[in-house]
Short mmCIF file of C-alpha atoms in Angstrom, two decimals:
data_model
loop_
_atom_site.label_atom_id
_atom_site.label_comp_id
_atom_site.label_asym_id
_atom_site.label_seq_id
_atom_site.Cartn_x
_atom_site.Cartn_y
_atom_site.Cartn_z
CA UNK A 596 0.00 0.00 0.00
CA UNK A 597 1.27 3.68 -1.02
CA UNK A 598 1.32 6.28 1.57
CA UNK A 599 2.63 7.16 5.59
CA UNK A 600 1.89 4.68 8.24
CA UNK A 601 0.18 7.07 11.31
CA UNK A 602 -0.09 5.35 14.58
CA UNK A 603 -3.62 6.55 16.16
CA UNK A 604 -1.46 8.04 18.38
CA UNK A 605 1.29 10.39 16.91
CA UNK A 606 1.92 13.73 17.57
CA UNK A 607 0.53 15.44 14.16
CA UNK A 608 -2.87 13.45 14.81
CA UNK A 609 -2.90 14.46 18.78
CA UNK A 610 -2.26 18.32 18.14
CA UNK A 611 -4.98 18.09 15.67
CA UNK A 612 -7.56 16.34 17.86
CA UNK A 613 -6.65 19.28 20.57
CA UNK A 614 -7.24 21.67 18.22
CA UNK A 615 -10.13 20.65 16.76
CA UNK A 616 -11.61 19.55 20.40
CA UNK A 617 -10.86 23.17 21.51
CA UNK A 618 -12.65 24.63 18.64
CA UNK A 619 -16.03 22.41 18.62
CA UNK A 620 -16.37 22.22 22.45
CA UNK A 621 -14.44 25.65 24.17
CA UNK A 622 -16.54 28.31 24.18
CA UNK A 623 -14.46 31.43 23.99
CA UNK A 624 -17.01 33.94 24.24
CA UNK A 625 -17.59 32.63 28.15
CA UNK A 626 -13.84 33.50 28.59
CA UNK A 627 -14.25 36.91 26.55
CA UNK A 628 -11.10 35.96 24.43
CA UNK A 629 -12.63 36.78 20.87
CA UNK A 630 -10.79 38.99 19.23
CA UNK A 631 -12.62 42.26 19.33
CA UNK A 632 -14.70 41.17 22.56
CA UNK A 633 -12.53 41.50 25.06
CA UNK A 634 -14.44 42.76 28.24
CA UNK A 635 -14.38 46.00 29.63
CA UNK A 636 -11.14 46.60 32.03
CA UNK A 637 -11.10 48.36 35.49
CA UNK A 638 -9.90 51.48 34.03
CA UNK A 639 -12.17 51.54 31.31
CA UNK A 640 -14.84 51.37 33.88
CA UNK A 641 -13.59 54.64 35.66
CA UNK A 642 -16.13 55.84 38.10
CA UNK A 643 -19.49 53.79 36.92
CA UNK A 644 -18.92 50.67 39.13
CA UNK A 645 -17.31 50.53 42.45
CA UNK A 646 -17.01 46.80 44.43
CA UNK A 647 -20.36 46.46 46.69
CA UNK A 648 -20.62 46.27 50.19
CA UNK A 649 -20.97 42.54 51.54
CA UNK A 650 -22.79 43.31 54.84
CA UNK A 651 -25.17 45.96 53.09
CA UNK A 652 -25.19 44.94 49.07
CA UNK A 653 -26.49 47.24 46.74
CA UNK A 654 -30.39 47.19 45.28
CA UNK A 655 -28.70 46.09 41.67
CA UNK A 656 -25.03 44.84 41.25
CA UNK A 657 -23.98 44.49 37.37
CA UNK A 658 -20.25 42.76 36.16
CA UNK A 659 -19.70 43.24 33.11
CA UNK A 660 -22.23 41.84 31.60
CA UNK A 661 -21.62 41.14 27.85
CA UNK A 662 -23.92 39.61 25.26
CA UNK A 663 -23.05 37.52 22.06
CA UNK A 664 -25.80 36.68 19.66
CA UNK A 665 -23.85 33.41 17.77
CA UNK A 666 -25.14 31.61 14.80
CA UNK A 667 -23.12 28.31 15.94
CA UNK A 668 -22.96 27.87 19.65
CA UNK A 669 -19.98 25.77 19.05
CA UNK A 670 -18.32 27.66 16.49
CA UNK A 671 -17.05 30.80 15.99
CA UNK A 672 -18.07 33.09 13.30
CA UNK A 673 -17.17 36.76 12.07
CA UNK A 674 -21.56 37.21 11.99
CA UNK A 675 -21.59 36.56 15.83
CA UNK A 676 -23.47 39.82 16.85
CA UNK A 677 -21.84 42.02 19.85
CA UNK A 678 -25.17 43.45 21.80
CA UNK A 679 -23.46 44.08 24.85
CA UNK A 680 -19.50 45.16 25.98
CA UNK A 681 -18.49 44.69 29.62
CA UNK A 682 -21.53 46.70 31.11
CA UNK A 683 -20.81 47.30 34.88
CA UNK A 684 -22.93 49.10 37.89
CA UNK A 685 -23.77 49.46 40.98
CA UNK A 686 -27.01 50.97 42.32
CA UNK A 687 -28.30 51.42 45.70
CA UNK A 688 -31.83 51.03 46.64
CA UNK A 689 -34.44 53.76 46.54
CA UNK A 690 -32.76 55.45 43.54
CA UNK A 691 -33.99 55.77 40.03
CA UNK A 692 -31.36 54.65 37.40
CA UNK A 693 -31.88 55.76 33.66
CA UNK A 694 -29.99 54.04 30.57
CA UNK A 695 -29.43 56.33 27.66
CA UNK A 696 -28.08 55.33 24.77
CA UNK A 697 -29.15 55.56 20.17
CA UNK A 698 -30.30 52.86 18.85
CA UNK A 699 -28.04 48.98 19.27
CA UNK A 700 -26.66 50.54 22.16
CA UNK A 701 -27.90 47.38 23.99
CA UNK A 702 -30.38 48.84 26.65
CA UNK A 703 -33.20 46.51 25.70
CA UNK A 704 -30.39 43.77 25.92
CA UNK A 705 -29.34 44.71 29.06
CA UNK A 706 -32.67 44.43 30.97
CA UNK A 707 -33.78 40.64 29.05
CA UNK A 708 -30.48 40.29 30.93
CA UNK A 709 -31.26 41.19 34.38
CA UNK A 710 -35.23 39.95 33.65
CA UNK A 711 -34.09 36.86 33.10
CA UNK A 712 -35.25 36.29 29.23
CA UNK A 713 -31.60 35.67 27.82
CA UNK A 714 -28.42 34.46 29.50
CA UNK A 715 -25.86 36.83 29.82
CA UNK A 716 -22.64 35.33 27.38
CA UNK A 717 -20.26 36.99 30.44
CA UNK A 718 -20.37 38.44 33.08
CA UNK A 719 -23.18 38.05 36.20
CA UNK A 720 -25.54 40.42 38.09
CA UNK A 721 -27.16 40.43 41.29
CA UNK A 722 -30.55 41.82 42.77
CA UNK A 723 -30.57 42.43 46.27
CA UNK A 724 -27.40 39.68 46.13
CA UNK A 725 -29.30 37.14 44.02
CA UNK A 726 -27.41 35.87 40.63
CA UNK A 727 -29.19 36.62 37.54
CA UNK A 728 -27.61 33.48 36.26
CA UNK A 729 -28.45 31.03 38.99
CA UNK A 730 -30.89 32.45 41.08
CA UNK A 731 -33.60 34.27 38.56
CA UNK A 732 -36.58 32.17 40.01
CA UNK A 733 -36.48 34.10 43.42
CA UNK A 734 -35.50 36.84 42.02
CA UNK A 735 -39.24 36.85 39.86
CA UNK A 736 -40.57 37.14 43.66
CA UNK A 737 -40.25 40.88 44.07
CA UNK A 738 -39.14 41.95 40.51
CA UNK A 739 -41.41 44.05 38.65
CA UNK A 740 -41.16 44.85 34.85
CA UNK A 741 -42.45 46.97 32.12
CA UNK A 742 -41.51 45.24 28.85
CA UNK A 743 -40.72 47.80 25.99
CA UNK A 744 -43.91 46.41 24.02
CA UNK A 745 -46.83 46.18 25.71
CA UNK A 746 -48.45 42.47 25.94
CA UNK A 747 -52.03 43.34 26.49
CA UNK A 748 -55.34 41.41 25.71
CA UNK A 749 -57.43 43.53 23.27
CA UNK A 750 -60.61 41.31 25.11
CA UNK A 751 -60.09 41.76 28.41
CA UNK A 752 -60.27 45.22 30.75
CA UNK A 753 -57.53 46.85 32.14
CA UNK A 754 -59.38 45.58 36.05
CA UNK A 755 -59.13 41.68 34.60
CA UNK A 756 -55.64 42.46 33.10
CA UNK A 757 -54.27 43.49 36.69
CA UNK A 758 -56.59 40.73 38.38
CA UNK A 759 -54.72 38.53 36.61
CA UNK A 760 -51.34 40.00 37.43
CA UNK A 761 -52.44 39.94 40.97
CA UNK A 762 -53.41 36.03 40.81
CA UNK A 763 -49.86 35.59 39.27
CA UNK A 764 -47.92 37.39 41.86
CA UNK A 765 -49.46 35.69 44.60
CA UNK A 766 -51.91 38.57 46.17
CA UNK A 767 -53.71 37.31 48.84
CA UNK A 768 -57.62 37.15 47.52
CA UNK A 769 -58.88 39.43 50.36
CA UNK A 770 -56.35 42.10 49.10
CA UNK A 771 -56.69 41.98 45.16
CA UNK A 772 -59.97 44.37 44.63
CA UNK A 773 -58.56 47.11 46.80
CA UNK A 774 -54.89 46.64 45.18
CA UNK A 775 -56.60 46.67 41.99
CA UNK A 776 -58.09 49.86 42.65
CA UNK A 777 -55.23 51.33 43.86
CA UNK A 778 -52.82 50.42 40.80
CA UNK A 779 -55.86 52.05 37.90
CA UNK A 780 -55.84 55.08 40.49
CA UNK A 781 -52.04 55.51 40.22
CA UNK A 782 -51.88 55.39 36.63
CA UNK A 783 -55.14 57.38 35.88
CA UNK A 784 -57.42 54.31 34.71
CA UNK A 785 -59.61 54.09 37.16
CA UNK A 786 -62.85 55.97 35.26
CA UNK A 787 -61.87 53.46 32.07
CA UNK A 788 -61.24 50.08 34.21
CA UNK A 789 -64.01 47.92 33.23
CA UNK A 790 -63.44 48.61 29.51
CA UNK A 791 -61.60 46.42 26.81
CA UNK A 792 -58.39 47.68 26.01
CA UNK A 793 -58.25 47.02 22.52
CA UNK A 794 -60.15 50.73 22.46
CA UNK A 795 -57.16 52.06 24.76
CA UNK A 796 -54.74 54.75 22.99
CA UNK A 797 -51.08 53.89 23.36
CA UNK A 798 -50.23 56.07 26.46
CA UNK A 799 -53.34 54.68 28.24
CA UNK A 800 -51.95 50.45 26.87
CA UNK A 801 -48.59 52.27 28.15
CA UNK A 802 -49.88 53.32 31.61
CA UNK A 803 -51.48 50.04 32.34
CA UNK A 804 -48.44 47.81 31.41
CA UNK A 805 -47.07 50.29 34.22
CA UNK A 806 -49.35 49.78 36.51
CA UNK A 807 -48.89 45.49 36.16
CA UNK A 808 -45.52 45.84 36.91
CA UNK A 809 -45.99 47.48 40.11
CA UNK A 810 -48.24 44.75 41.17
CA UNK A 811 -47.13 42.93 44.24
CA UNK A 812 -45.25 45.87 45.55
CA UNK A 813 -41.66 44.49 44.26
CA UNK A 814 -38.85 45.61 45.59
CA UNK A 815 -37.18 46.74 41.85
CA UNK A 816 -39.27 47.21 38.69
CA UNK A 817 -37.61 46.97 35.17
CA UNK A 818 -38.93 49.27 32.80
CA UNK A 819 -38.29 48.95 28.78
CA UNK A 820 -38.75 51.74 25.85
CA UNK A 821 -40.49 54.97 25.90
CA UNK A 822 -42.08 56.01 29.13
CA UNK A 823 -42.58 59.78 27.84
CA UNK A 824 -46.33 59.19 28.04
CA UNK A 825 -46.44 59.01 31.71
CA UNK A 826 -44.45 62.76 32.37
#
């Protein structure tokens, strides 16, 4: 027979399997070693994030968080998608934090993070010292959010809508009429609560998904996309 003899075991065959091992089963992105993706340093970060304290941690605890959309999980391409670059912060409860940024700056990205709809490629968070990454299902306890597109049932009222948010978040029975009545008060729905909101304008659709987020009295609320309607 014509041709090299390779034992299963010689060294060009083992550097290949390494290499070929490291490509189909390491992901980089977890390590942030893509070229181009590096994560944000300490001195990049400057005065946005500062270590919390242990004894009294902060309402919302952010390290750098980064976000790859990849076509191949287990491959890396030059069309993976950056979303999200080393975001870091550190804020204390009671305040009111605002991200600004155009368009693909990655707020909406940001709060699916810390809301729990996508996994974060790098980088962790933590509400009231709960990881976004392990711990999301007691962190939906007291976590309130607005989504930046309303989800709204053009059948039901705006009372059944927050009834139902009210079942969901675990509002004892006795309470849910009066907390009902309180949330359409707070948001200026109270005269329109037993009509269907498919006749709603957009700032009243707007003030109600408001108003569901604040059901349950949550300890941090998550609000997406333009809120102008409620200055």
């Amino acid at each position: 027979m014509l041709g090299v003899y390779l034992p299963i075991f010689s060294p060009p065959l083992f550097f290949f399997f390494i290499w070929l091992t490291d490509m189909l089963f390491v992901n980089h992105h977890q390590r942030g070693e893509k070229e181009g993706y590096s994560t944000v340093s300490s001195e990049e970060e400057g005065g946005h994030y500062r270590q919390p304290s242990i004894n009294n941690p902060p309402a919302l605890h952010c390290v750098r968080l980064m976000k790859i959309y990849q076509g191949m999980p287990l491959w890396q391409r030059t069309s993976d998608v950056l979303a999200l670059r080393g975001f870091s912060a550190s804020i204390e409860e009671g305040q009111i934090f605002c991200l600004l940024g155009h368009n693909g700056a990655g707020k909406t990205t940001t709060v699916n993070i810390l809301t729990g709809l996508f996994e974060p490629t790098f980088g962790d968070g933590f509400i009231y010292g709960h990881s976004v990454v392990a711990e999301m299902e007691t962190i939906r306890r007291f976590m309130g959010v607005c989504p930046q597109h309303d989800i709204l049932w053009n059948d039901l009222t705006a009372r059944e809508h927050l009834e139902i948010f009210a079942e969901l978040k675990n509002v004892p029975s006795y309470e849910r009429a009066a907390v009902v009545d309180d949330k359409l008060r707070s948001v200026n729905l109270y005269d329109v609560g037993n009509k269907l909101v498919g006749g709603f304008s957009g700032g009243m659709k707007r003030r109600l998904s408001v108003a569901m987020s604040c059901i349950g009295e949550p300890k941090i609320i998550f609000m997406d996309g333009e809120l102008a309607v409620l200055l």
